[in-house]
Short mmCIF file of C-alpha atoms in Angstrom, two decimals:
data_model
loop_
_atom_site.label_atom_id
_atom_site.label_comp_id
_atom_site.label_asym_id
_atom_site.label_seq_id
_atom_site.Cartn_x
_atom_site.Cartn_y
_atom_site.Cartn_z
CA MET A 686 38.17 -6.37 -22.06
CA CYS A 687 38.47 -2.87 -20.64
CA ASP A 688 38.23 0.36 -22.64
CA ARG A 689 40.21 2.17 -19.97
CA ASP A 690 43.27 0.62 -21.64
CA VAL A 691 42.53 2.44 -24.91
CA ASN A 692 43.98 5.87 -25.66
CA TRP A 693 40.84 7.42 -27.10
CA PHE A 694 41.31 10.48 -29.31
CA GLY A 695 38.84 12.13 -31.67
CA TRP A 696 35.57 10.84 -33.10
CA TYR A 697 34.62 7.22 -33.79
CA ARG A 698 32.04 5.52 -35.99
CA LEU A 699 30.92 1.98 -35.09
CA PHE A 700 30.82 -0.88 -37.59
CA ILE A 701 29.71 -4.52 -37.27
CA HIS A 702 30.38 -6.86 -40.21
CA GLY A 703 31.03 -3.77 -42.34
CA GLN A 704 27.67 -2.23 -41.48
CA SER A 705 27.21 1.01 -39.58
CA ALA A 706 26.14 0.48 -35.96
CA GLN A 707 25.30 2.67 -33.00
CA MET A 708 25.56 2.53 -29.22
CA PRO A 709 22.51 1.04 -27.50
CA ASN A 710 20.46 3.49 -25.44
CA THR A 711 18.85 0.83 -23.27
CA CYS A 712 20.32 -1.32 -20.52
CA ILE A 713 22.65 -4.13 -21.67
CA ASP A 714 22.98 -7.39 -19.75
CA GLU A 715 26.08 -7.90 -17.65
CA TYR A 716 28.97 -9.82 -19.27
CA LYS A 717 27.99 -8.70 -22.78
CA CYS A 718 30.14 -6.86 -25.32
CA GLY A 719 33.20 -8.82 -24.25
CA THR A 720 33.43 -7.25 -20.81
CA HIS A 721 32.01 -7.40 -17.28
CA ALA A 722 30.02 -4.15 -17.15
CA PRO A 723 28.92 -3.07 -20.67
CA LEU A 724 28.58 0.66 -21.30
CA TRP A 725 25.40 2.02 -22.94
CA LEU A 726 24.18 5.49 -23.86
CA ASN A 727 21.91 6.99 -21.21
CA GLY A 728 19.74 9.15 -23.47
CA GLU A 729 18.34 9.39 -26.98
CA HIS A 730 20.54 9.80 -30.03
CA PRO A 731 20.42 13.31 -31.53
CA LYS A 732 19.08 14.40 -34.89
CA VAL A 733 21.29 16.00 -37.52
CA GLU A 734 19.88 19.43 -36.72
CA ASP A 735 20.78 19.00 -33.02
CA GLY A 736 24.49 19.19 -33.79
CA VAL A 737 26.85 17.88 -31.12
CA VAL A 738 25.18 16.80 -27.87
CA THR A 739 26.49 15.39 -24.60
CA ARG A 740 25.06 12.15 -23.24
CA GLY A 741 25.66 10.20 -20.06
CA VAL A 742 27.10 6.69 -20.18
CA CYS A 743 26.03 3.90 -17.80
CA GLY A 744 27.63 0.58 -16.97
CA HIS A 745 25.43 -2.35 -15.92
CA TRP A 746 26.74 -4.19 -12.87
CA ASN A 747 25.42 -5.83 -9.72
CA ASN A 748 21.89 -5.95 -11.22
CA ASN A 749 21.92 -2.15 -11.51
CA CYS A 750 21.70 -0.80 -15.08
CA CYS A 751 23.52 2.39 -14.10
CA TYR A 752 25.77 1.05 -11.33
CA TYR A 753 28.70 2.80 -13.02
CA ASN A 754 28.19 6.40 -14.13
CA SER A 755 31.02 6.68 -16.61
CA THR A 756 32.38 9.92 -18.03
CA PRO A 757 29.82 11.52 -20.41
CA ILE A 758 30.62 11.50 -24.12
CA ARG A 759 29.71 13.74 -27.06
CA VAL A 760 27.53 12.37 -29.88
CA LYS A 761 26.73 13.72 -33.34
CA ALA A 762 24.25 12.56 -35.99
CA CYS A 763 25.66 12.69 -39.50
CA PRO A 764 23.93 12.92 -42.91
CA GLY A 765 23.64 9.39 -44.20
CA ASP A 766 21.88 8.05 -41.10
CA TYR A 767 24.83 7.23 -38.86
CA TYR A 768 26.38 8.56 -35.65
CA VAL A 769 29.87 9.38 -34.44
CA TYR A 770 31.02 9.33 -30.84
CA GLU A 771 33.79 11.16 -29.04
CA PHE A 772 34.73 8.30 -26.74
CA VAL A 773 36.73 9.04 -23.61
CA ARG A 774 38.68 6.84 -21.26
CA PRO A 775 36.41 5.27 -18.59
CA PHE A 776 37.66 5.63 -15.04
CA MET A 777 37.10 1.99 -14.02
CA CYS A 778 37.53 -1.59 -15.24
CA ALA A 779 36.34 -3.89 -16.60
CA VAL A 780 33.96 -1.90 -18.79
CA ALA A 781 33.66 -1.43 -22.56
CA TYR A 782 31.51 0.58 -24.97
CA CYS A 783 28.79 -1.48 -26.66
CA ALA A 784 27.47 -1.48 -30.22
CA ASP A 785 23.81 -2.30 -30.89
CA VAL A 786 23.44 -5.33 -33.17
CA GLY A 787 19.65 -5.03 -33.39
CA ASN A 788 19.63 -3.45 -36.86
CA ILE A 789 22.53 -5.41 -38.31
CA ASN A 790 21.76 -7.80 -41.17
CA THR A 791 23.94 -10.89 -40.94
CA ILE A 792 23.87 -14.50 -42.03
CA TYR A 793 25.85 -15.55 -38.99
CA THR A 794 24.21 -17.65 -36.28
CA THR A 795 25.21 -17.06 -32.68
CA ILE A 796 25.26 -20.15 -30.47
CA THR A 797 25.52 -19.60 -26.73
CA PRO A 798 26.78 -22.73 -24.91
CA GLU A 799 25.17 -23.78 -21.66
CA THR A 800 27.03 -22.21 -18.75
CA ASN A 801 27.59 -25.56 -17.06
CA SER A 802 28.61 -27.43 -20.19
CA SER A 803 32.01 -29.02 -20.58
CA GLU A 804 33.97 -27.31 -23.35
CA PRO A 805 37.29 -28.44 -24.83
CA CYS A 806 40.11 -27.03 -22.79
CA GLY A 807 43.79 -27.86 -22.40
CA GLY A 808 45.95 -30.25 -24.39
CA ASN A 809 49.55 -31.06 -25.29
CA MET A 810 52.03 -28.50 -26.57
CA THR A 811 55.00 -29.77 -28.56
CA ASP A 812 55.86 -26.76 -30.71
CA TRP A 813 58.65 -24.42 -29.67
CA ARG A 814 56.11 -21.73 -28.87
CA GLY A 815 52.36 -21.37 -28.44
CA VAL A 816 49.48 -19.57 -26.74
CA LEU A 817 47.29 -20.89 -23.91
CA LEU A 818 43.73 -19.54 -23.80
CA SER A 819 40.75 -20.35 -21.61
CA PRO A 820 37.44 -21.25 -23.33
CA ARG A 821 35.59 -18.23 -24.77
CA TYR A 822 38.57 -15.89 -24.22
CA PRO A 823 38.48 -12.86 -24.00
CA ASN A 824 34.98 -13.42 -22.58
CA ASN A 825 34.32 -15.23 -19.30
CA TYR A 826 35.21 -18.90 -19.14
CA PRO A 827 32.31 -21.29 -18.35
CA ASN A 828 31.53 -22.70 -14.94
CA ASN A 829 33.40 -25.82 -13.84
CA ALA A 830 36.10 -25.35 -16.48
CA GLN A 831 39.13 -27.57 -15.77
CA CYS A 832 41.98 -26.92 -18.19
CA THR A 833 45.28 -28.80 -18.16
CA TRP A 834 48.06 -28.11 -20.65
CA THR A 835 51.12 -30.36 -20.82
CA ILE A 836 54.22 -28.68 -22.25
CA HIS A 837 56.74 -31.08 -23.79
CA SER A 838 60.40 -30.12 -24.12
CA THR A 839 63.52 -32.04 -25.07
CA GLY A 840 67.17 -31.76 -24.13
CA ASN A 841 68.51 -28.83 -22.14
CA THR A 842 65.73 -26.44 -23.08
CA THR A 843 64.22 -23.66 -21.01
CA VAL A 844 60.44 -23.30 -20.82
CA SER A 845 59.33 -19.68 -20.37
CA LEU A 846 55.75 -18.79 -19.41
CA ILE A 847 54.67 -15.19 -20.01
CA PHE A 848 51.29 -14.18 -18.58
CA THR A 849 49.84 -11.12 -20.31
CA ASP A 850 46.23 -11.35 -19.10
CA VAL A 851 45.01 -13.16 -15.97
CA ASP A 852 41.48 -12.55 -14.64
CA LEU A 853 40.12 -15.11 -12.20
CA GLU A 854 36.62 -15.24 -10.75
CA THR A 855 36.13 -13.78 -7.27
CA CYS A 856 33.26 -15.54 -5.58
CA CYS A 857 32.27 -17.95 -2.96
CA ALA A 858 35.04 -19.42 -0.80
CA LEU A 859 34.27 -22.97 -1.94
CA HIS A 860 34.17 -22.13 -5.65
CA GLN A 861 37.16 -19.90 -6.28
CA SER A 862 39.20 -20.16 -9.44
CA ILE A 863 42.82 -21.29 -9.17
CA MET A 864 45.69 -21.31 -11.64
CA MET A 865 48.71 -23.51 -10.92
CA VAL A 866 52.00 -24.27 -12.68
CA LEU A 867 53.40 -27.70 -11.82
CA LEU A 868 56.80 -29.30 -12.24
CA PRO A 869 56.98 -32.95 -13.34
CA PRO A 870 57.88 -35.64 -10.76
CA SER A 871 61.53 -35.72 -11.87
CA ILE A 872 63.40 -32.55 -12.77
CA SER A 873 66.90 -31.20 -12.19
CA GLY A 874 68.05 -34.50 -10.74
CA ARG A 875 65.26 -34.72 -8.21
CA ASN A 876 62.81 -37.59 -8.20
CA THR A 877 59.96 -36.81 -5.84
CA GLY A 878 57.36 -39.07 -7.47
CA VAL A 879 54.77 -36.28 -7.35
CA GLN A 880 54.21 -33.08 -9.25
CA GLU A 881 55.45 -29.99 -7.47
CA PRO A 882 53.70 -26.62 -7.78
CA VAL A 883 55.94 -23.79 -8.96
CA PHE A 884 53.34 -21.21 -8.01
CA GLN A 885 49.62 -20.85 -7.55
CA ILE A 886 47.31 -17.89 -8.24
CA GLN A 887 44.00 -17.62 -6.39
CA GLN A 888 41.84 -14.49 -6.60
CA GLN A 889 40.89 -13.17 -3.18
#
């Protein structure tokens, strides 16, 4: 997720599960808040009597809590013990504003899978349309994920694949992520006996 894709305008109040929330003003771990470099408020929240104040915004990346110095935002404390923020469009991706869940009362339990665990991925598609998603989307997919979808069609039908969001890992020449689309062994009168790649995407 990247908040650069949002057309921010005006003032915003944060909610989590219907409860008022606020931006964290301490460093947030990388890959939190549904993004790569989470944005946090670099400074204390104001008091009501302070009026509107300007605060810096930092993005945690590369083990540096303020690797990204995003555009400052304006903050205001409101009567009723909540804050509003005049969010602006960050100048880089992938970053997103965070909300602090520390003071949120919830009955939900968050379970974080092991990063090397095998999660369900792939399957057979027989409906006339569908959506293919990697595990944990829109967050990062786990290590060693191997997903294979088989699309079944009948008669003289056309299969259209529309990619709206592709983000592959960039790391380590021997461990790069690859996405491939394969044709079956026999198609359009050809019988090669092996699957043929239509195209392959590999992040460099």
